[in-house]
Coordinates of C-alpha atoms and ligand atoms in Angstrom, one line a residue:
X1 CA 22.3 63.7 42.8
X2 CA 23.3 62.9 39.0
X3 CA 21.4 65.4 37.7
X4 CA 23.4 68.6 38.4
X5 CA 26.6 66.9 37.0
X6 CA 24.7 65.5 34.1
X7 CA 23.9 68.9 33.3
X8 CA 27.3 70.2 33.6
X9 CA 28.4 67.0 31.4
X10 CA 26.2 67.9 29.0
X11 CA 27.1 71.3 28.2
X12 CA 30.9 70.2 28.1
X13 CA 30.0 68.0 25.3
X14 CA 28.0 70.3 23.6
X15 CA 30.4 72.9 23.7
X16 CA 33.0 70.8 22.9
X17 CA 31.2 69.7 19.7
X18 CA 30.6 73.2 19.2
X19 CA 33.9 74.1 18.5
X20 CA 34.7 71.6 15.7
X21 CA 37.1 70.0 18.3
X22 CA 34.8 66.7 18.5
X23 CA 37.0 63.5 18.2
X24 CA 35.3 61.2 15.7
X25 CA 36.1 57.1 15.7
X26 CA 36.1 55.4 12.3
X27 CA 35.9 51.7 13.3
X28 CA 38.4 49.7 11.1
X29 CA 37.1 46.0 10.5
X30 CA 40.4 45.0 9.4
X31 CA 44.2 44.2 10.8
X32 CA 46.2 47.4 11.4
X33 CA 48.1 47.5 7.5
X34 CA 48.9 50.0 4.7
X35 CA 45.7 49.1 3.3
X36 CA 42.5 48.5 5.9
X37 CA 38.6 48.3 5.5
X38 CA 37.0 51.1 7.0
X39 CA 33.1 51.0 7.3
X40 CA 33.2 48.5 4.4
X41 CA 35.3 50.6 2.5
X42 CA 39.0 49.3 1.1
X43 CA 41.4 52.6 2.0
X44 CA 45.0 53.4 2.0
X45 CA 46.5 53.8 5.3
X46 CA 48.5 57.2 5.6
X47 CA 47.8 57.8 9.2
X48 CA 49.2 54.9 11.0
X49 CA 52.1 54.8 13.5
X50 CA 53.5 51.8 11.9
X51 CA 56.2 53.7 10.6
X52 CA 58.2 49.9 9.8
X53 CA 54.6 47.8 8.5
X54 CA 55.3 45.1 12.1
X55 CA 51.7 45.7 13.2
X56 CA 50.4 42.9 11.3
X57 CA 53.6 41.2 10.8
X58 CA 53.6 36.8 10.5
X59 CA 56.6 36.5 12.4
X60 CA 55.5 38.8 15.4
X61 CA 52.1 37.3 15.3
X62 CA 53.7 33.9 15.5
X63 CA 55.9 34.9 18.4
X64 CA 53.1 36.1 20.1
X65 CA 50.8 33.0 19.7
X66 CA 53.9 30.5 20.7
X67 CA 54.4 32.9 24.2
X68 CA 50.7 32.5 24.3
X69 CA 51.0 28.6 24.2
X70 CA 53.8 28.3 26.5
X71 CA 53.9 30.9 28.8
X72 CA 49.5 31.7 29.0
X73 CA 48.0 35.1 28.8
X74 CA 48.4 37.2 31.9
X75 CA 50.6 37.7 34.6
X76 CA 48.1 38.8 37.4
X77 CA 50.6 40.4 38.9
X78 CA 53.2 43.1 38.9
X79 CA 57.1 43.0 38.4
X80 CA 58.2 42.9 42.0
X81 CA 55.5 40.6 43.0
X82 CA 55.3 37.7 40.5
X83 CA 55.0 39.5 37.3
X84 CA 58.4 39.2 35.9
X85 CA 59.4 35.9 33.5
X86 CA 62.6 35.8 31.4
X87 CA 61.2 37.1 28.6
X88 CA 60.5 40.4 30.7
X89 CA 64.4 40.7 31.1
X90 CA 65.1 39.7 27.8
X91 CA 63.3 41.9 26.1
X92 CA 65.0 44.7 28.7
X93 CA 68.4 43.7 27.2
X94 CA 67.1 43.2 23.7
X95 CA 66.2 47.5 23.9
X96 CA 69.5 47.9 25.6
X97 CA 71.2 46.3 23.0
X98 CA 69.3 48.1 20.0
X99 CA 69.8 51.3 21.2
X100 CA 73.6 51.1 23.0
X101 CA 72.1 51.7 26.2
X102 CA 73.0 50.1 29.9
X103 CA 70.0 48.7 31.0
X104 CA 65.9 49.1 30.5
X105 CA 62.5 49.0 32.2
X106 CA 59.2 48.1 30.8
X107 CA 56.3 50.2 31.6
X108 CA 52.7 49.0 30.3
X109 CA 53.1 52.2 27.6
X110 CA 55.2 55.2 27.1
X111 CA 52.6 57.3 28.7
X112 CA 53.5 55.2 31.8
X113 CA 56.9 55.5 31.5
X114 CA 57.3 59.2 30.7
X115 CA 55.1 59.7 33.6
X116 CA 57.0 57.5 35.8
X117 CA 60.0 58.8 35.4
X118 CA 60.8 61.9 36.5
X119 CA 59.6 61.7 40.3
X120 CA 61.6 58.9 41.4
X121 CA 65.0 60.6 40.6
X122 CA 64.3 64.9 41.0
X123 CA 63.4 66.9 44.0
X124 CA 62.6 70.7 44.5
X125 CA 65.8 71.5 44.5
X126 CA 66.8 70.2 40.7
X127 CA 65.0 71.5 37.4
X128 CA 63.6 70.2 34.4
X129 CA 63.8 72.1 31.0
X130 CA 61.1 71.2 28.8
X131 CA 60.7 72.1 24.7
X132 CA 57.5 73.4 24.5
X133 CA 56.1 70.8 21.9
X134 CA 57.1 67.5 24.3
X135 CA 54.3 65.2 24.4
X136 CA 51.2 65.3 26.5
X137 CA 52.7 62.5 29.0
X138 CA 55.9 64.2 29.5
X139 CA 53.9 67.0 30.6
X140 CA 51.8 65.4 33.0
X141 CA 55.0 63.1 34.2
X142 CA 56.8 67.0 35.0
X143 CA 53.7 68.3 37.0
X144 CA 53.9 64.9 39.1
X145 CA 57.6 65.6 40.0
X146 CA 58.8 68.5 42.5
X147 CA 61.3 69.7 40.4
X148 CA 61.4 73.1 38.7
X149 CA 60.0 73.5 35.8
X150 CA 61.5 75.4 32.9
X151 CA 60.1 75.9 29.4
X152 CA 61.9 76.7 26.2
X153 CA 60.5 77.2 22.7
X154 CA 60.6 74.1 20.3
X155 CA 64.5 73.1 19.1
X156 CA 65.4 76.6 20.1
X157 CA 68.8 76.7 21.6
X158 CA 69.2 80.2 21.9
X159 CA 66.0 80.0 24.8
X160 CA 67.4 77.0 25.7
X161 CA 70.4 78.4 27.1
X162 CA 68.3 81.2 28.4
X163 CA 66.8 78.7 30.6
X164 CA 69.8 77.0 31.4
X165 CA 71.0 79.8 32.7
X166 CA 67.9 80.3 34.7
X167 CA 68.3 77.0 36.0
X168 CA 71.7 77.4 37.3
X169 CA 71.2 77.3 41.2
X170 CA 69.6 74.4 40.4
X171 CA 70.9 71.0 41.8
X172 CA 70.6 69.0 38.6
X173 CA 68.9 69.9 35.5
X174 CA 67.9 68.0 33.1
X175 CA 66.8 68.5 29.7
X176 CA 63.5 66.5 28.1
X177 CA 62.9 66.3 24.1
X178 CA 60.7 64.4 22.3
X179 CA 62.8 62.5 19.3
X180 CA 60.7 63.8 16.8
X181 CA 57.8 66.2 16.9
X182 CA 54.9 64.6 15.9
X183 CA 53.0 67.7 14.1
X184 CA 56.0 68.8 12.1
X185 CA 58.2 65.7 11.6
X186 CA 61.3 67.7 12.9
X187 CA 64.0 66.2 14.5
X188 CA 65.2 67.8 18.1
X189 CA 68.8 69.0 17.4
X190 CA 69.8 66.9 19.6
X191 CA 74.4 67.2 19.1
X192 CA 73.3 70.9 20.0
X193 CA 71.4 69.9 23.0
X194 CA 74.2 67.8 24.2
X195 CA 76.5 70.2 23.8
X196 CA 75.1 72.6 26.2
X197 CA 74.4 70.3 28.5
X198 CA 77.9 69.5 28.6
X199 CA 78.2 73.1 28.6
X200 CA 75.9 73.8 31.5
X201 CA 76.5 70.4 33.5
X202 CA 72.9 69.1 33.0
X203 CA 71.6 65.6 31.5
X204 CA 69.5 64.9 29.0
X205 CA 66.3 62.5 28.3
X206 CA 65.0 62.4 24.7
X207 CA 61.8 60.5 24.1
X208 CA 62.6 58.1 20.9
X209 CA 58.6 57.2 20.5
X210 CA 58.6 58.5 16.4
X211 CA 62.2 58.7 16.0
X212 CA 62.8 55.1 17.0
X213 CA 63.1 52.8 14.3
X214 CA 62.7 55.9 12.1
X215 CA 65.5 58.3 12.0
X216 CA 69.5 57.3 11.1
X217 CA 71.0 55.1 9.4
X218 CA 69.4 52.3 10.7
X219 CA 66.7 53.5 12.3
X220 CA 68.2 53.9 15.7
X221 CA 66.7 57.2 16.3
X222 CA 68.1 60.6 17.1
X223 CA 71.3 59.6 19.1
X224 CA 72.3 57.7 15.9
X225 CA 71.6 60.7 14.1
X226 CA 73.7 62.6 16.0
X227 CA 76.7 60.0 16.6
X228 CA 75.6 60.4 20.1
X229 CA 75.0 56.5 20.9
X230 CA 75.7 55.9 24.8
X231 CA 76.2 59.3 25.5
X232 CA 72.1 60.3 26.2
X233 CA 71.2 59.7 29.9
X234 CA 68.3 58.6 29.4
X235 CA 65.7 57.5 26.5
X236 CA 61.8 56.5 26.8
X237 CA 59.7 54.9 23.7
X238 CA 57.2 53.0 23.4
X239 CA 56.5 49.6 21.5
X240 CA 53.5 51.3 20.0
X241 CA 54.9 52.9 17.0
X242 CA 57.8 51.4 15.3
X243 CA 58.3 47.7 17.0
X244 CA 54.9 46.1 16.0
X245 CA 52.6 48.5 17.2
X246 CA 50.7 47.0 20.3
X247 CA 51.1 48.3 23.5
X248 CA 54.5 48.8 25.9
X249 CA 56.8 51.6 27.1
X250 CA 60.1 51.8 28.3
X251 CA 63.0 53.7 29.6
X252 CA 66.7 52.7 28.6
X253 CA 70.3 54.2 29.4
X254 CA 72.3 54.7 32.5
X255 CA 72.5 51.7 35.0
X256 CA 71.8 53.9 38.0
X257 CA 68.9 55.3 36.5
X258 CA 67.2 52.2 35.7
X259 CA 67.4 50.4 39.0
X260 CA 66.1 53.7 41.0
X261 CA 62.9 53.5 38.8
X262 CA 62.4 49.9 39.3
X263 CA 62.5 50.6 43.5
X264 CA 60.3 53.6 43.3
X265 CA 58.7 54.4 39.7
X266 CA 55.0 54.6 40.8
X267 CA 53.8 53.2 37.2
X268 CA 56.2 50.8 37.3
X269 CA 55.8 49.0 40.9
X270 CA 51.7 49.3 41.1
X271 CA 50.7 48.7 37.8
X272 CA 50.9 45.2 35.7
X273 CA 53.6 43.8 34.0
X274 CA 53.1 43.2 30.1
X275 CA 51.6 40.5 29.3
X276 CA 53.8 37.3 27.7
X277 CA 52.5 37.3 24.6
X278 CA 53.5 41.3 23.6
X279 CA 57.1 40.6 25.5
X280 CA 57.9 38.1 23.0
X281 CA 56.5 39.7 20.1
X282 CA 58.8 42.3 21.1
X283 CA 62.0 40.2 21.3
X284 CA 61.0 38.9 17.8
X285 CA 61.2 42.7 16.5
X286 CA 64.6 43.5 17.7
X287 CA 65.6 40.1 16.5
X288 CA 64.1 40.6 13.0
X289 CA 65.5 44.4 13.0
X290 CA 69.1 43.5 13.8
X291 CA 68.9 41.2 11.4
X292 CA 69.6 43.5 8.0
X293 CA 68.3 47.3 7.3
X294 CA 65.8 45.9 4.8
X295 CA 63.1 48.1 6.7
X296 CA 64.3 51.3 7.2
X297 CA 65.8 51.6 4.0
X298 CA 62.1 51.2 2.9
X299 CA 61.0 53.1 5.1
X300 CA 63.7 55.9 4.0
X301 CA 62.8 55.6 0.6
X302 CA 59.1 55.6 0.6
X303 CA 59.3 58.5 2.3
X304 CA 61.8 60.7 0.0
X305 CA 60.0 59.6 -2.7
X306 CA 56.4 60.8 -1.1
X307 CA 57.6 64.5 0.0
X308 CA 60.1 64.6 -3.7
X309 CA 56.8 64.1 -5.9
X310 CA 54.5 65.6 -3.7
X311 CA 57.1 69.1 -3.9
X312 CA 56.9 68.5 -7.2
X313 CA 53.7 68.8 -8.1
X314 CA 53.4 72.1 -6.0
X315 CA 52.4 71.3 -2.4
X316 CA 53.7 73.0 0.9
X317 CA 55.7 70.7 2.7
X318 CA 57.2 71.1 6.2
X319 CA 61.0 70.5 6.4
X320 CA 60.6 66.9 7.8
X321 CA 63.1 64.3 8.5
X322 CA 61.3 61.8 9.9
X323 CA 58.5 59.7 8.3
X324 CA 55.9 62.6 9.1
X325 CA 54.6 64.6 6.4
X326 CA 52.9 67.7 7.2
X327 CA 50.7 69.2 4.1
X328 CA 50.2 72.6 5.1
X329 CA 46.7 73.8 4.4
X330 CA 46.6 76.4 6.5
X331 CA 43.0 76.8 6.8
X332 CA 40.9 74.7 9.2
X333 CA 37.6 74.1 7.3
X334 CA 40.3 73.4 4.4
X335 CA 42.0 70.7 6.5
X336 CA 38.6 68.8 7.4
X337 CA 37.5 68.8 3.5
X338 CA 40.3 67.4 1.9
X339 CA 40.8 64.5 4.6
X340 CA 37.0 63.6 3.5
X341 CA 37.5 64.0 0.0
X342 CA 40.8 62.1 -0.1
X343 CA 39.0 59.5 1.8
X344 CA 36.3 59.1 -0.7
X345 CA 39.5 58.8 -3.3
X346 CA 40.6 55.4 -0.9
X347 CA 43.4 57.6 1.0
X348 CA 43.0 58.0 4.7
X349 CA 44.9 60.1 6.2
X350 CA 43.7 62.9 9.3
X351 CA 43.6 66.7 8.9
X352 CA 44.9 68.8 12.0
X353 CA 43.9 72.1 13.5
X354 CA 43.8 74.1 16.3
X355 CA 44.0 73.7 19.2
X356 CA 46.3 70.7 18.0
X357 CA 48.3 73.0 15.9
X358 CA 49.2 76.8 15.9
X359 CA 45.8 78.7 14.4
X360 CA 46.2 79.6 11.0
X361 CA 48.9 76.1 10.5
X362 CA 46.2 73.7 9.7
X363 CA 47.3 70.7 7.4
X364 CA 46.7 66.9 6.9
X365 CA 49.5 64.5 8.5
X366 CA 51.1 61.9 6.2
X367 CA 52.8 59.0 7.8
X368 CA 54.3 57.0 5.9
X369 CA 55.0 53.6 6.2
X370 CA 57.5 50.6 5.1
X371 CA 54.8 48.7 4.1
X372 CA 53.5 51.0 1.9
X373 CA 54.5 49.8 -2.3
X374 CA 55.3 51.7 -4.7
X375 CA 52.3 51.8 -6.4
X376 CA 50.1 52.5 -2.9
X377 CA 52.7 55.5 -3.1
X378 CA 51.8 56.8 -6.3
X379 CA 47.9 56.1 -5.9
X380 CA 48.2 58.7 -2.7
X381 CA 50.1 61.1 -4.8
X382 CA 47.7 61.0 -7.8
X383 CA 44.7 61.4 -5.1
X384 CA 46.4 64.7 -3.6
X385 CA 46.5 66.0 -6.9
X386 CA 43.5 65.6 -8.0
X387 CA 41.7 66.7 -4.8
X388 CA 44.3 69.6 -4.4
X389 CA 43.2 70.6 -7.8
X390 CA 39.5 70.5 -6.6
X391 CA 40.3 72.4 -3.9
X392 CA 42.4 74.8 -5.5
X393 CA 45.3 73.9 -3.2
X394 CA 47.5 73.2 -6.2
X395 CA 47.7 74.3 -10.1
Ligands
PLP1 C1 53.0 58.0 21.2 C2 53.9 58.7 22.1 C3 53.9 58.4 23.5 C4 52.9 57.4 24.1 O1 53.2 56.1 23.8 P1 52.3 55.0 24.3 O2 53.2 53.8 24.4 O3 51.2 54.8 23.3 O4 51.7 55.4 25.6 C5 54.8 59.1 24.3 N1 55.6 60.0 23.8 C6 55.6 60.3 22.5 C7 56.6 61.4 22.0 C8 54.7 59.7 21.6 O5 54.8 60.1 20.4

């Protein structure tokens, strides 16, 4: 019976590999840091989400290993059941509280919650306006819901209100961004989004998963950014980026909104609750990050001073103001040989092509980190240079 479908398989993969578009996995023999072992190899981490350095932090570790002690490993059940301790809720406040929100829900990841979400609270007769770069599992959470489904090009209001206007028969609408897009490193315009929403009498979600932690003042994310604290509907993010890197989602904002996902959020009533141990590491990272700016002021400055120098000495750099760095490149084959080359140089960072980016907008993504020193900084820097130089990318 296999044999048919084997056959099939087969040629998937081979086409697949093929096309360039095989997904390599370089096992890391180290913790999750700004500087890791790689087959053996000491390298510079430039391709992390650990956008504030918590990943392999002592205090979240210790956190972690004390919920372990007291409160055991897993919870063998879901929320409703038995799968809901203290720390579950306080945690829910403690993302309520970081981001001026009414109330939040914990979802296993952000993928969870992103697909949870939108069934529960639209129908066929409401529509959802989608940017056309939102992430993969706000896609799939849109195709689960009945609503209508609009499109709009990425950050461009004039299309937005093109669709909004479309949309107008339309029960509710509501409009989904992603915080930060995660190719480019743009920020959503997200005071222009709200304003025609107001305009147009439609609410707005706006995923915080690389803006969170990241972009304001104080790392609050886009509705910092855009002095639009309390005034979002409804955020998702995930604890898998910024706050320490492990595994967790959520949605946080308007009261209602919360307690109709936890009665009938699919991903939220039939799959497992976190598990102690990542609940409390997470209550220890909003602790430790209301606790001064020390972070994201790093953060802030490790990254102007990357994209300043690397400007400087003549590379292409998308407007970014997050911690994402795009080096364009342009050329795909270009892409793939100066991620290997850097990495022979101790810098690991990932080159991108199509089909993940536009054809012809190949690049390597920098991420950069709070963790990252000065002098890791610089090292990266030098390596671009002199690989760019190799490569005839730069003079
Ligand atoms: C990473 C990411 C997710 C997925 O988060 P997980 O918690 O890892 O599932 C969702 N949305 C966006 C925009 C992301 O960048």
């Amino acid at each position: 019976m296999y044999s048919k479908f084997q056959q099939f398989l087969q040629s998937e993969l081979t086409e697949i590999k093929n096309g360039g578009l095989w997904k390599n996995e370089r096992e890391i023999t180290s913790p999750q840091s700004a500087d890791i072992n790689v087959k053996g190899e000491k390298v510079l981490n430039f391709c992390a989400n650990n956008y504030l350095g918590l990943s392999n932090h002592p205090r979240l570790i210790a956190a972690a290993k004390k919920a372990m002690d007291e409160r055991g490993y897993g919870m063998s059940s879901v929320r409703f059941i038995c799968g809901t301790q203290d720390l579950h809720k306080k945690l829910e406040n403690a993302i309520a509280g970081f981001f001026g929100t009414e109330d939040s829900i914990l979802y296993a990841s952000c993928f969870d919650a992103n697909g949870g979400v939108f069934e529960p609270l639209l129908t066929e007769k409401d529509a959802i306006i989608s940017d056309a770069l939102n992430h993969a599992s706000i896609i799939d959470g849109v195709r689960l819901c009945k609503a209508q489904r609009f499109r709009y090009n990425n950050a461009d209001m004039e299309d937005l209100e093109k669709q909004l206007q479309a949309a107008k028969d339309c029960r509710f609408k509501l409009i989904v961004t992603d915080g930060v897009f995660s190719m480019d490193g743009n920020v959503a315009p997200l005071d222009k989004i709200h304003a025609l929403a107001e305009q147009y009498d439609a609410i707005v979600m706006v995923d915080e998963s690389h803006s969170a932690g990241v972009v304001g003042k104080t790392g609050r994310g886009t509705t910092e950014q855009f002095d639009l604290r309390g005034k979002i509907e409804i955020i998702s993010g995930t604890l898998g980026k910024s706050f320490g890197g492990a595994v967790g989602g959520f949605i946080t904002g308007k009261r209602e909104v919360i307690d109709l996902l936890r009665q009938r959020s699919r991903p939220y009533l039939f799959s497992n609750s976190l598990p102690p141990m990542v609940v409390a590491a997470g209550m220890e990272t909003f602790k430790l990050l209301a606790e001064n700016n020390d972070l994201q002021n790093r953060l802030h400055q490790n990254t102007e001073y990357f994209i300043k120098n690397m400007i400087f000495e003549g590379f292409d750099i998308k407007p970014t103001e997050s911690a994402i760095c795009a080096v364009m490149l342009y050329d795909a084959m270009l892409s793939q040989q100066m991620a290997a080359k850097l990495q022979e140089e101790g810098i690991y960072v990932t080159g991108f092509y199509y089909p993940v980016v536009p054809k012809g907008q190949a690049r390597i993504r920098v991420q950069l980190s709070a963790a990252h020193t000065q002098e890791q900084l610089e090292q990266a820097i030098k390596a671009f240079v002199k690989i760019g130089k190799e490569l005839g990318v730069v003079r």
